[in-house]
Amino acid sequence: MAGRDIKKLNVDMGCDFKCEDCEKYFDCNAPQKETFKKRGVYARARDSMAKIKHKILILGGKGGVGKSMGATNIAYALAMRGRKVTILDQNFDCPTIPIMLGMEGGGMRTKDEGGLIPAVGPKGIQVMSMGLILGEDEVLTWFHDLKRNATEEFLGYTDYGERDYLIVDIPAGTSSETVNVIKLIPEMSGSVVFTVPSEVSQNVAKKAVLISQKANVPVIGIIENMSELKCPKCGKIINVMQSGGGESLSGEMNVPLIGKIPMSRDVAVSLDAGEPFVEKYPDNEATVVINRAVDMIEEACGYK
Amino acid sequence: MAGRDIKKLNVDMGCDFKCEDCEKYFDCNAPQKETFKKRGVYARARDSMAKIKHKILILGGKGGVGKSMGATNIAYALAMRGRKVTILDQNFDCPTIPIMLGMEGGGMRTKDEGGLIPAVGPKGIQVMSMGLILGEDEVLTWFHDLKRNATEEFLGYTDYGERDYLIVDIPAGTSSETVNVIKLIPEMSGSVVFTVPSEVSQNVAKKAVLISQKANVPVIGIIENMSELKCPKCGKIINVMQSGGGESLSGEMNVPLIGKIPMSRDVAVSLDAGEPFVEKYPDNEATVVINRAVDMIEEACGYK
């Protein structure tokens, strides 16, 4: 075949000193970056985030692997232990956290002097999500800077007050939605990475582990979701998507495997109904795994 | 609570005549839009797309509902019927189509005179995907214009030649990755929308139906994926994610339900192995549903 092999599309790699849009942010040591971090919304976000003791990222790389389910139930389990918890939903197109907490259409409010007020859901959990203001039939198309602007408003112009935990639910991908939020939150405590057992999903979850490490956010552990299923009639264990994906990723990346959440109708029903399974189904294996994740998060944050 | 209710974040709604980045593109009737469509990459894409008879969008809104599985197997089934098929993978962060066709690391090539040459996979299927050039350990962070630039290169500067079908796999969300590609492809023949049975997923799939209709791309039908599962030992039907989501969305939106693909280990294994199930497992219910989708696509495109 004629032509030359290429490794990258023709993306301009020069520096224009616009750190907010730079794809090389985490690799950069230029002095301009330090100046940049002290200005404007970055300074505001730093002040706001200083009042929240611990910040946890929920990642997965791939869509549909259980990130929002995990973020909701981890937040809820923390709140059941008496922690003051805030969830930041970075999914702007198709947010589901408000559904999973029974808060759809709850609205968001602004302060008279400007800035946003988080919505408050069950167990006093604060929620910031576009799902609070998007109608069911409304389709929002976000272009480039709009998502960044929204992230900046959520972090720099929202009054969270004093909190114990911020749980950040990151949508699929490794692009701006992920990177913008990490840039704005100094000193994150750690991340939890979700995968499903298939090799296709592991391949993508590996990128989530890599981006967390690149941004100096330690990976607390991996959760394999939609793992094997037990037939409710005969008890047979059915591996729909093969098995062992979580273990193999854990071994390859040298990151703990927190546990495996089996496929379960109770989990699906609880998410649709807006009733977190960690409270509704305390004996479900999903609850056991989420509680183990919460133990590991609390330990990483100096509690226990 | 103090303050006023808000419906939108502070997004500038003025027209700056930059149609390529406009979130109101499909609703706009300004004469500038017609001028815009005749220029530059839009004109190039129009010429290139004129040589491809039919263009089909694969949508879902939510991640992990089977869009790439569907795109791969629909393309493969069309190729088995003798059609010349091209797949355009719009997932830039975590592309999986090359894995599902056994083409990872296959590379992409450029022509000496500039422009890209699509990779050719099994059954002569042309593939354009970032997964051809991304290493397994490589994490690409795409910022705003980069994805649009890549879409423009894929559509305006790639030599596909004469083809019967272009199958476009759209990632999760309703944002620029979806809208940019629809803008660049005049007269799309139709879309197929994937959902899983849960209400959370339907809620998002509905947005995919809406965006397709808004862009004047008729929805050919809905496929419910990860539907009920039959225990291989005792034959019990297990509804992991509740059931009937596809029917209810189909009824609500007045769009045909193509069929339901049960959870199946064969499907998962075939995707990981890069061997499309429409050939490897001809009797699997997944194959039956994909073939029905292909019948409906061919009918919508004037064959048979």
GROMACS .gro file of N, CA and C in nm, chain A residues 80-150:
model
  213
   80MET      N    1  -2.431   0.677   5.535
   80MET     CA    2  -2.487   0.590   5.640
   80MET      C    3  -2.391   0.579   5.758
   81ARG      N    4  -2.262   0.600   5.733
   81ARG     CA    5  -2.163   0.598   5.842
   81ARG      C    6  -2.147   0.736   5.907
   82GLY      N    7  -2.233   0.829   5.867
   82GLY     CA    8  -2.230   0.960   5.932
   82GLY      C    9  -2.141   1.064   5.864
   83ARG      N   10  -2.085   1.028   5.748
   83ARG     CA   11  -2.000   1.127   5.680
   83ARG      C   12  -2.085   1.226   5.603
   84LYS      N   13  -2.036   1.350   5.591
   84LYS     CA   14  -2.102   1.450   5.506
   84LYS      C   15  -2.048   1.434   5.365
   85VAL      N   16  -2.137   1.396   5.272
   85VAL     CA   17  -2.092   1.356   5.139
   85VAL      C   18  -2.153   1.442   5.030
   86THR      N   19  -2.073   1.475   4.930
   86THR     CA   20  -2.119   1.547   4.811
   86THR      C   21  -2.088   1.463   4.688
   87ILE      N   22  -2.182   1.453   4.595
   87ILE     CA   23  -2.153   1.384   4.468
   87ILE      C   24  -2.148   1.488   4.357
   88LEU      N   25  -2.041   1.483   4.278
   88LEU     CA   26  -2.030   1.567   4.160
   88LEU      C   27  -2.044   1.478   4.038
   89ASP      N   28  -2.149   1.499   3.959
   89ASP     CA   29  -2.177   1.415   3.843
   89ASP      C   30  -2.121   1.485   3.719
   90GLN      N   31  -2.011   1.430   3.666
   90GLN     CA   32  -1.947   1.493   3.550
   90GLN      C   33  -2.010   1.449   3.418
   91ASN      N   34  -2.116   1.369   3.423
   91ASN     CA   35  -2.181   1.329   3.299
   91ASN      C   36  -2.282   1.437   3.261
   92PHE      N   37  -2.251   1.513   3.158
   92PHE     CA   38  -2.334   1.627   3.123
   92PHE      C   39  -2.444   1.592   3.024
   93ASP      N   40  -2.421   1.491   2.938
   93ASP     CA   41  -2.518   1.458   2.834
   93ASP      C   42  -2.633   1.375   2.889
   94CYS      N   43  -2.597   1.269   2.958
   94CYS     CA   44  -2.696   1.168   2.997
   94CYS      C   45  -2.675   1.132   3.143
   95PRO      N   46  -2.696   1.228   3.231
   95PRO     CA   47  -2.668   1.204   3.373
   95PRO      C   48  -2.771   1.111   3.436
   96THR      N   49  -2.727   1.017   3.519
   96THR     CA   50  -2.821   0.922   3.579
   96THR      C   51  -2.820   0.924   3.732
   97ILE      N   52  -2.722   0.992   3.792
   97ILE     CA   53  -2.715   0.993   3.940
   97ILE      C   54  -2.845   1.042   4.005
   98PRO      N   55  -2.906   1.151   3.957
   98PRO     CA   56  -3.031   1.195   4.022
   98PRO      C   57  -3.141   1.088   4.015
   99ILE      N   58  -3.148   1.010   3.905
   99ILE     CA   59  -3.247   0.902   3.897
   99ILE      C   60  -3.216   0.799   4.006
  100MET      N   61  -3.088   0.764   4.018
  100MET     CA   62  -3.050   0.658   4.112
  100MET      C   63  -3.070   0.699   4.258
  101LEU      N   64  -3.083   0.831   4.282
  101LEU     CA   65  -3.112   0.878   4.418
  101LEU      C   66  -3.255   0.931   4.431
  102GLY      N   67  -3.336   0.908   4.327
  102GLY     CA   68  -3.476   0.954   4.333
  102GLY      C   69  -3.489   1.106   4.336
  103MET      N   70  -3.399   1.176   4.267
  103MET     CA   71  -3.400   1.323   4.271
  103MET      C   72  -3.422   1.388   4.135
  104GLU      N   73  -3.472   1.314   4.035
  104GLU     CA   74  -3.488   1.375   3.903
  104GLU      C   75  -3.577   1.498   3.910
  105GLY      N   76  -3.540   1.597   3.833
  105GLY     CA   77  -3.621   1.718   3.825
  105GLY      C   78  -3.619   1.799   3.954
  106GLY      N   79  -3.529   1.767   4.044
  106GLY     CA   80  -3.522   1.837   4.172
  106GLY      C   81  -3.478   1.983   4.158
  107GLY      N   82  -3.417   2.015   4.045
  107GLY     CA   83  -3.373   2.153   4.022
  107GLY      C   84  -3.243   2.186   4.092
  108MET      N   85  -3.184   2.296   4.047
  108MET     CA   86  -3.062   2.348   4.109
  108MET      C   87  -3.094   2.493   4.141
  109ARG      N   88  -3.028   2.549   4.240
  109ARG     CA   89  -3.061   2.686   4.276
  109ARG      C   90  -2.936   2.773   4.276
  110THR      N   91  -2.959   2.904   4.254
  110THR     CA   92  -2.847   2.996   4.262
  110THR      C   93  -2.861   3.083   4.386
  111LYS      N   94  -2.748   3.134   4.432
  111LYS     CA   95  -2.750   3.229   4.542
  111LYS      C   96  -2.779   3.368   4.487
  112ASP      N   97  -2.841   3.454   4.566
  112ASP     CA   98  -2.871   3.589   4.521
  112ASP      C   99  -2.744   3.662   4.477
  113GLU      N  100  -2.635   3.639   4.548
  113GLU     CA  101  -2.511   3.707   4.515
  113GLU      C  102  -2.433   3.634   4.406
  114GLY      N  103  -2.494   3.536   4.339
  114GLY     CA  104  -2.424   3.462   4.234
  114GLY      C  105  -2.368   3.332   4.288
  115GLY      N  106  -2.349   3.235   4.198
  115GLY     CA  107  -2.298   3.105   4.239
  115GLY      C  108  -2.413   3.007   4.261
  116LEU      N  109  -2.380   2.879   4.265
  116LEU     CA  110  -2.481   2.774   4.273
  116LEU      C  111  -2.490   2.714   4.413
  117ILE      N  112  -2.609   2.659   4.442
  117ILE     CA  113  -2.631   2.589   4.569
  117ILE      C  114  -2.657   2.442   4.535
  118PRO      N  115  -2.583   2.348   4.592
  118PRO     CA  116  -2.606   2.208   4.558
  118PRO      C  117  -2.744   2.162   4.605
  119ALA      N  118  -2.803   2.069   4.532
  119ALA     CA  119  -2.928   2.007   4.578
  119ALA      C  120  -2.895   1.910   4.691
  120VAL      N  121  -2.990   1.888   4.781
  120VAL     CA  122  -2.967   1.796   4.892
  120VAL      C  123  -3.064   1.679   4.881
  121GLY      N  124  -3.008   1.559   4.878
  121GLY     CA  125  -3.089   1.438   4.863
  121GLY      C  126  -3.095   1.358   4.990
  122PRO      N  127  -3.128   1.228   4.980
  122PRO     CA  128  -3.141   1.143   5.097
  122PRO      C  129  -3.011   1.138   5.177
  123LYS      N  130  -3.025   1.121   5.309
  123LYS     CA  131  -2.910   1.114   5.401
  123LYS      C  132  -2.825   1.241   5.395
  124GLY      N  133  -2.885   1.352   5.352
  124GLY     CA  134  -2.810   1.477   5.347
  124GLY      C  135  -2.704   1.484   5.238
  125ILE      N  136  -2.710   1.391   5.142
  125ILE     CA  137  -2.608   1.391   5.035
  125ILE      C  138  -2.631   1.511   4.944
  126GLN      N  139  -2.528   1.592   4.925
  126GLN     CA  140  -2.535   1.703   4.828
  126GLN      C  141  -2.510   1.646   4.689
  127VAL      N  142  -2.586   1.695   4.591
  127VAL     CA  143  -2.568   1.648   4.453
  127VAL      C  144  -2.556   1.767   4.359
  128MET      N  145  -2.453   1.764   4.274
  128MET     CA  146  -2.444   1.859   4.164
  128MET      C  147  -2.446   1.777   4.036
  129SER      N  148  -2.551   1.795   3.956
  129SER     CA  149  -2.566   1.715   3.835
  129SER      C  150  -2.656   1.788   3.738
  130MET      N  151  -2.623   1.779   3.610
  130MET     CA  152  -2.711   1.835   3.509
  130MET      C  153  -2.846   1.763   3.506
  131GLY      N  154  -2.849   1.641   3.561
  131GLY     CA  155  -2.973   1.565   3.566
  131GLY      C  156  -3.078   1.630   3.654
  132LEU      N  157  -3.036   1.724   3.738
  132LEU     CA  158  -3.133   1.794   3.823
  132LEU      C  159  -3.214   1.895   3.743
  133ILE      N  160  -3.157   1.942   3.631
  133ILE     CA  161  -3.227   2.048   3.558
  133ILE      C  162  -3.266   2.008   3.415
  134LEU      N  163  -3.220   1.891   3.370
  134LEU     CA  164  -3.254   1.848   3.234
  134LEU      C  165  -3.388   1.776   3.235
  135GLY      N  166  -3.480   1.816   3.148
  135GLY     CA  167  -3.606   1.743   3.135
  135GLY      C  168  -3.582   1.612   3.064
  136GLU      N  169  -3.675   1.518   3.082
  136GLU     CA  170  -3.660   1.385   3.025
  136GLU      C  171  -3.652   1.390   2.872
  137ASP      N  172  -3.724   1.486   2.813
  137ASP     CA  173  -3.728   1.495   2.667
  137ASP      C  174  -3.627   1.595   2.613
  138GLU      N  175  -3.544   1.648   2.702
  138GLU     CA  176  -3.452   1.751   2.659
  138GLU      C  177  -3.318   1.690   2.619
  139VAL      N  178  -3.267   1.730   2.505
  139VAL     CA  179  -3.137   1.682   2.461
  139VAL      C  180  -3.042   1.800   2.460
  140LEU      N  181  -2.937   1.791   2.536
  140LEU     CA  182  -2.839   1.900   2.539
  140LEU      C  183  -2.718   1.858   2.458
  141THR      N  184  -2.677   1.941   2.365
  141THR     CA  185  -2.555   1.913   2.292
  141THR      C  186  -2.449   2.010   2.341
  142TRP      N  187  -2.347   1.956   2.401
  142TRP     CA  188  -2.241   2.038   2.459
  142TRP      C  189  -2.125   2.046   2.363
  143PHE      N  190  -2.080   2.167   2.336
  143PHE     CA  191  -1.960   2.180   2.255
  143PHE      C  192  -1.844   2.221   2.343
  144HIS      N  193  -1.728   2.182   2.295
  144HIS     CA  194  -1.598   2.207   2.360
  144HIS      C  195  -1.600   2.283   2.493
  145ASP      N  196  -1.600   2.415   2.490
  145ASP     CA  197  -1.581   2.492   2.612
  145ASP      C  198  -1.697   2.484   2.711
  146LEU      N  199  -1.815   2.443   2.662
  146LEU     CA  200  -1.932   2.446   2.751
  146LEU      C  201  -1.917   2.350   2.868
  147LYS      N  202  -1.864   2.230   2.841
  147LYS     CA  203  -1.847   2.135   2.951
  147LYS      C  204  -1.744   2.187   3.050
  148ARG      N  205  -1.639   2.247   2.996
  148ARG     CA  206  -1.538   2.301   3.087
  148ARG      C  207  -1.597   2.413   3.173
  149ASN      N  208  -1.675   2.501   3.107
  149ASN     CA  209  -1.740   2.608   3.183
  149ASN      C  210  -1.827   2.552   3.295
  150ALA      N  211  -1.903   2.448   3.264
  150ALA     CA  212  -1.992   2.390   3.365
  150ALA      C  213  -1.910   2.330   3.479
   0.00000   0.00000   0.00000
